[in-house]
Coordinates of C-alpha atoms and ligand atoms in Angstrom, one line a residue:
M400 CA -68.7 69.2 68.3
T401 CA -66.3 69.3 65.6
G402 CA -64.5 66.5 63.6
S403 CA -61.7 66.5 60.8
K404 CA -63.1 63.9 58.1
L405 CA -63.2 66.6 55.6
D406 CA -60.3 68.8 56.1
G407 CA -59.3 70.4 53.6
K408 CA -62.4 69.8 51.2
V409 CA -64.4 72.3 49.2
A410 CA -68.3 71.7 49.1
I411 CA -71.2 73.2 47.4
V412 CA -74.5 72.5 48.9
T413 CA -77.7 73.9 46.6
G414 CA -81.1 74.9 48.2
A415 CA -79.3 75.6 51.6
A416 CA -81.5 78.5 53.2
Q417 CA -83.4 76.7 55.1
G418 CA -84.1 72.8 56.0
I419 CA -82.4 69.7 55.0
G420 CA -79.7 72.0 52.9
R421 CA -79.1 73.9 55.8
G422 CA -78.6 70.8 57.7
I423 CA -76.2 69.8 55.7
A424 CA -73.9 72.6 55.1
Y425 CA -73.6 72.8 59.1
E426 CA -72.2 68.8 59.3
L427 CA -70.2 69.4 56.1
A428 CA -68.5 72.5 58.2
R429 CA -68.3 70.4 61.2
E430 CA -65.9 68.1 60.0
G431 CA -63.8 70.7 58.4
A432 CA -65.2 71.5 54.9
S433 CA -65.3 75.0 53.6
V434 CA -68.8 75.6 52.1
V435 CA -70.5 77.5 49.5
I436 CA -74.3 77.4 50.3
S437 CA -76.4 78.7 47.4
D438 CA -80.2 79.1 47.0
I439 CA -82.8 81.6 45.2
A440 CA -83.8 82.9 48.6
T441 CA -81.7 85.8 50.0
D442 CA -82.2 84.2 53.7
I443 CA -79.1 82.2 52.1
H444 CA -76.7 85.2 53.4
K445 CA -78.0 85.3 56.7
V446 CA -77.3 81.5 57.2
A447 CA -73.4 82.0 56.0
E448 CA -73.3 84.9 58.6
E449 CA -74.4 82.6 61.4
M450 CA -72.0 80.0 60.5
Q451 CA -69.4 82.2 59.8
S452 CA -70.1 83.5 63.5
E453 CA -69.5 80.0 64.6
G454 CA -66.0 79.8 63.0
Y455 CA -67.1 77.9 60.1
H456 CA -65.4 78.5 56.4
V457 CA -68.7 79.4 54.7
I458 CA -69.6 81.7 51.7
S459 CA -73.4 82.1 50.5
T460 CA -74.5 83.1 46.7
I461 CA -77.8 83.5 45.0
A462 CA -77.9 80.4 42.3
D463 CA -81.2 79.2 40.8
V464 CA -80.5 75.6 39.9
T465 CA -82.5 75.7 36.8
D466 CA -80.4 78.3 35.2
A467 CA -77.3 77.3 33.8
Q468 CA -75.8 80.8 33.7
Q469 CA -76.2 81.2 37.4
V470 CA -75.1 77.9 38.1
E471 CA -71.6 78.4 36.2
D472 CA -71.6 81.7 38.3
M473 CA -72.2 79.8 41.5
I474 CA -69.1 77.4 40.4
E475 CA -66.7 80.2 39.6
T476 CA -67.6 81.7 42.7
T477 CA -66.5 79.0 44.6
L478 CA -63.2 78.3 42.7
K479 CA -62.6 82.1 43.5
E480 CA -62.7 81.9 46.9
F481 CA -61.7 78.5 47.6
S482 CA -59.9 77.4 44.1
K483 CA -61.3 73.9 43.5
L484 CA -64.4 71.5 44.3
D485 CA -64.5 68.2 45.9
I486 CA -68.1 67.8 46.9
L487 CA -71.3 68.9 44.9
V488 CA -74.7 68.2 47.2
N489 CA -77.5 68.5 45.0
N490 CA -80.1 69.3 47.5
A491 CA -82.6 72.1 46.0
G492 CA -86.0 70.6 45.8
I493 CA -89.9 71.6 45.8
Y494 CA -92.7 69.5 46.3
P495 CA -96.0 71.1 45.8
F496 CA -99.0 68.7 46.7
M497 CA -101.9 68.2 44.2
P498 CA -103.9 65.8 42.8
M499 CA -102.7 64.2 39.3
E500 CA -106.0 65.0 38.2
N501 CA -105.7 68.8 38.8
M502 CA -101.7 69.0 37.8
T503 CA -101.1 71.0 34.9
Q504 CA -98.0 70.8 32.4
N505 CA -96.8 74.1 34.4
D506 CA -96.9 72.4 37.4
W507 CA -95.2 69.3 36.1
D508 CA -92.9 71.2 34.1
K509 CA -92.0 73.3 37.4
V510 CA -91.0 70.3 39.5
L511 CA -89.3 68.3 36.9
D512 CA -86.7 71.5 35.9
V513 CA -86.2 72.2 39.9
N514 CA -85.9 68.9 40.7
L515 CA -84.2 67.0 38.1
K516 CA -83.2 68.9 35.4
S517 CA -81.3 70.8 38.0
I518 CA -79.1 67.9 38.9
F519 CA -78.4 67.4 35.0
I520 CA -77.3 71.1 35.1
C521 CA -75.1 71.7 38.7
T522 CA -73.4 67.8 37.8
H523 CA -72.5 69.3 34.2
A524 CA -71.1 72.6 35.4
A525 CA -69.1 71.1 38.3
L526 CA -67.8 68.5 36.4
T527 CA -64.4 69.6 35.6
E528 CA -63.5 70.6 38.9
L529 CA -64.7 67.4 40.3
K530 CA -62.6 65.3 37.6
A531 CA -59.3 67.4 39.0
Q532 CA -60.0 66.5 42.8
K533 CA -61.9 62.7 42.1
G534 CA -65.1 64.3 43.9
S535 CA -68.1 63.2 45.2
I536 CA -71.6 63.7 44.0
I537 CA -74.4 63.6 46.5
N538 CA -78.2 63.6 45.0
L539 CA -81.1 64.3 47.5
S540 CA -84.0 61.6 45.9
S541 CA -86.7 60.7 48.6
I542 CA -88.5 57.4 49.6
A543 CA -91.2 58.9 47.2
G544 CA -91.0 58.1 43.6
S545 CA -87.9 55.8 44.3
V546 CA -88.8 53.5 47.1
I547 CA -92.8 53.7 47.4
G548 CA -95.6 55.8 46.0
Y549 CA -97.0 58.9 47.1
E550 CA -100.5 60.2 46.9
A551 CA -100.5 64.1 45.7
L552 CA -96.7 63.7 44.5
A553 CA -97.0 62.4 40.8
H554 CA -94.8 65.0 39.6
Y555 CA -92.3 64.9 42.5
S556 CA -92.3 61.2 42.6
A557 CA -91.4 61.2 39.0
S558 CA -88.6 63.7 39.4
K559 CA -87.2 61.6 42.3
A560 CA -87.0 58.3 40.5
G561 CA -85.5 59.8 37.6
I562 CA -82.8 61.2 40.2
M563 CA -81.9 57.5 40.6
G564 CA -81.6 56.5 37.0
F565 CA -79.3 59.8 36.6
T566 CA -76.9 58.4 39.9
R567 CA -76.5 55.3 38.3
A568 CA -75.8 56.4 35.1
T569 CA -73.1 58.9 36.2
A570 CA -71.9 56.8 38.7
L571 CA -70.7 54.3 36.3
E572 CA -69.5 57.3 33.5
F573 CA -67.7 58.9 36.1
A574 CA -66.2 56.2 37.8
K575 CA -63.0 56.3 35.3
Y576 CA -62.6 59.7 36.9
G577 CA -62.4 58.3 40.4
I578 CA -65.9 60.5 40.7
R579 CA -68.2 58.8 43.1
V580 CA -72.2 59.7 43.0
N581 CA -74.6 58.4 45.4
A582 CA -78.1 59.5 46.3
I583 CA -80.1 59.7 49.4
A584 CA -83.9 58.9 49.8
P585 CA -85.5 60.4 53.1
G586 CA -88.4 59.7 54.7
A587 CA -90.4 62.7 56.8
I588 CA -87.9 65.0 57.8
K589 CA -88.5 68.0 59.9
T590 CA -88.0 71.3 58.0
P591 CA -89.9 74.1 57.9
T592 CA -91.7 73.4 54.6
V593 CA -93.1 69.9 55.9
E594 CA -94.0 71.7 59.1
K595 CA -96.2 74.3 57.1
A596 CA -97.5 71.5 55.1
M597 CA -98.4 69.1 57.7
S598 CA -101.8 69.4 60.3
P599 CA -101.1 68.3 63.6
E600 CA -103.2 65.2 62.8
D601 CA -100.8 64.6 59.6
L602 CA -97.9 64.8 62.0
K603 CA -99.2 62.3 64.4
A604 CA -100.2 59.9 61.8
S605 CA -96.5 60.0 59.9
I606 CA -94.8 59.4 63.2
K607 CA -97.4 56.9 64.0
A608 CA -95.9 55.2 60.2
I609 CA -92.3 55.4 61.8
P610 CA -91.0 52.6 63.5
L611 CA -88.5 55.1 65.3
K612 CA -91.3 57.2 66.2
R613 CA -89.9 60.4 65.3
L614 CA -89.3 62.7 62.1
G615 CA -85.9 62.9 60.7
D616 CA -83.9 65.9 61.5
P617 CA -81.8 67.6 59.0
Q618 CA -78.7 66.7 61.1
D619 CA -79.6 63.1 60.1
I620 CA -79.2 63.8 56.5
G621 CA -76.3 65.8 57.0
R622 CA -74.5 63.3 58.7
L623 CA -75.3 60.8 56.0
V624 CA -73.9 63.3 53.6
V625 CA -70.6 63.7 55.4
F626 CA -70.3 59.8 55.2
L627 CA -70.9 59.8 51.3
A628 CA -68.4 63.0 50.8
S629 CA -65.9 61.2 53.0
D630 CA -63.2 58.4 52.4
D631 CA -65.3 56.3 54.8
S632 CA -67.7 55.2 51.8
S633 CA -64.7 54.9 49.3
F634 CA -65.7 51.9 47.7
I635 CA -69.6 52.9 47.6
T636 CA -70.9 54.1 44.3
G637 CA -74.3 54.5 42.4
Q638 CA -76.2 53.3 45.7
L639 CA -79.5 54.8 47.3
I640 CA -79.3 55.1 50.9
V641 CA -82.8 55.2 52.6
I642 CA -82.9 56.8 55.9
D643 CA -86.5 56.8 57.2
G644 CA -86.3 55.7 60.7
G645 CA -87.8 52.1 58.8
Q646 CA -90.9 53.9 57.3
T647 CA -90.5 51.8 54.2
I648 CA -89.8 48.3 56.0
S649 CA -92.9 48.1 57.7
Ligands
LIG1299 P1 -87.0 73.2 51.8 O1 -88.3 73.6 51.2 O2 -87.0 73.1 53.3 O3 -86.1 73.6 51.4 C1 -85.7 73.9 49.8 C2 -84.6 75.0 49.7 O4 -84.7 75.3 48.2 C3 -85.0 76.2 49.8 O5 -84.5 77.0 50.7 C4 -85.6 76.7 48.5 O6 -85.4 78.2 48.7 C5 -84.7 76.4 47.9 N1 -84.7 76.2 46.3 C6 -86.4 75.7 45.9 N2 -86.2 76.1 44.5 C7 -85.0 76.4 44.3 C8 -83.9 76.8 42.9 N3 -84.9 76.7 41.7 N4 -82.7 77.0 43.3 C9 -82.2 77.0 44.3 N5 -82.6 76.8 45.2 C10 -84.2 76.6 45.2 O7 -87.0 71.6 51.5 P2 -86.5 70.3 52.4 O8 -87.6 69.8 52.9 O9 -85.2 70.9 53.3 O10 -86.1 69.6 51.2 C11 -84.9 69.5 50.7 C12 -84.2 68.6 49.5 O11 -84.5 67.0 50.2 C13 -85.3 68.6 48.5 O12 -84.6 67.9 47.3 C14 -86.6 67.6 48.7 O13 -87.0 66.9 47.9 C15 -86.0 66.3 49.4 N6 -86.5 65.6 50.6 C16 -87.1 66.2 51.3 C17 -88.0 65.6 52.4 C18 -88.3 65.8 54.1 O14 -89.3 65.1 54.5 N7 -88.2 67.4 54.0 C19 -87.8 64.1 52.0 C20 -87.4 63.6 51.2 C21 -86.5 64.1 50.3

């Protein structure tokens, strides 16, 4: 199904080679946006080819979101191809499970860099263009850290709670430019990394803890991103929207 909520808009989605980022890219494109998908993984080019073959306006670029120069290049590629930027989706993230007592400073720094510092880097690099379009920024947080505690994810939880602080502060600062900044807190979403990390028993236990009795799909998150990127949400800024099948209310 295709729609037109984002006709004429240009979006960047980071970490879009698989999982939630890929799902977000598809939903934005289905609503008419031109989309730049980026990742550190070269699989990103395959996703672009697949989307192009379905008639969507998509280009791919390799960018490590922790590297300011590569992020600048990603913005430059976007402007060269599509001349502007309306929507920035800060999705790239990692979640290496490990007990806090085994965690090294390197483990901590890596997760905080990829999940949190990257959002500062990407937002900073995109700001001039987003100001010009009165754009929208959507940050991928998580229920872990921002709503509930999560074992074996102390670094990740800290990064995702940090994203909420950053989201609220930038929403206040950028309101004068007409830029809205919101965050999404998914519960358990079916992505290749989650499927690899979960045993069949873990999966069963996860589903049991979710009132709607299923994991989320990347498409569920993509639809919420479309809402937050479109005028349908024009009075919403600085918010955390939980999308977890009811997990955190039970
Ligand atoms: P995933 O591992 O399936 O995909 C993440 C993508 O990010 C990969 O393609 C990877 O190559 C890319 N990436 C990693 N480091 C990068 C870097 N330095 N620069 C650019 N790209 C990089 O993950 P996912 O499950 O789709 O999660 C996507 C986002 O959603 C993450 O921020 C994650 O924390 C968040 N999230 C996921 C879940 C879930 O259940 N899957 C729940 C809550 C929040």
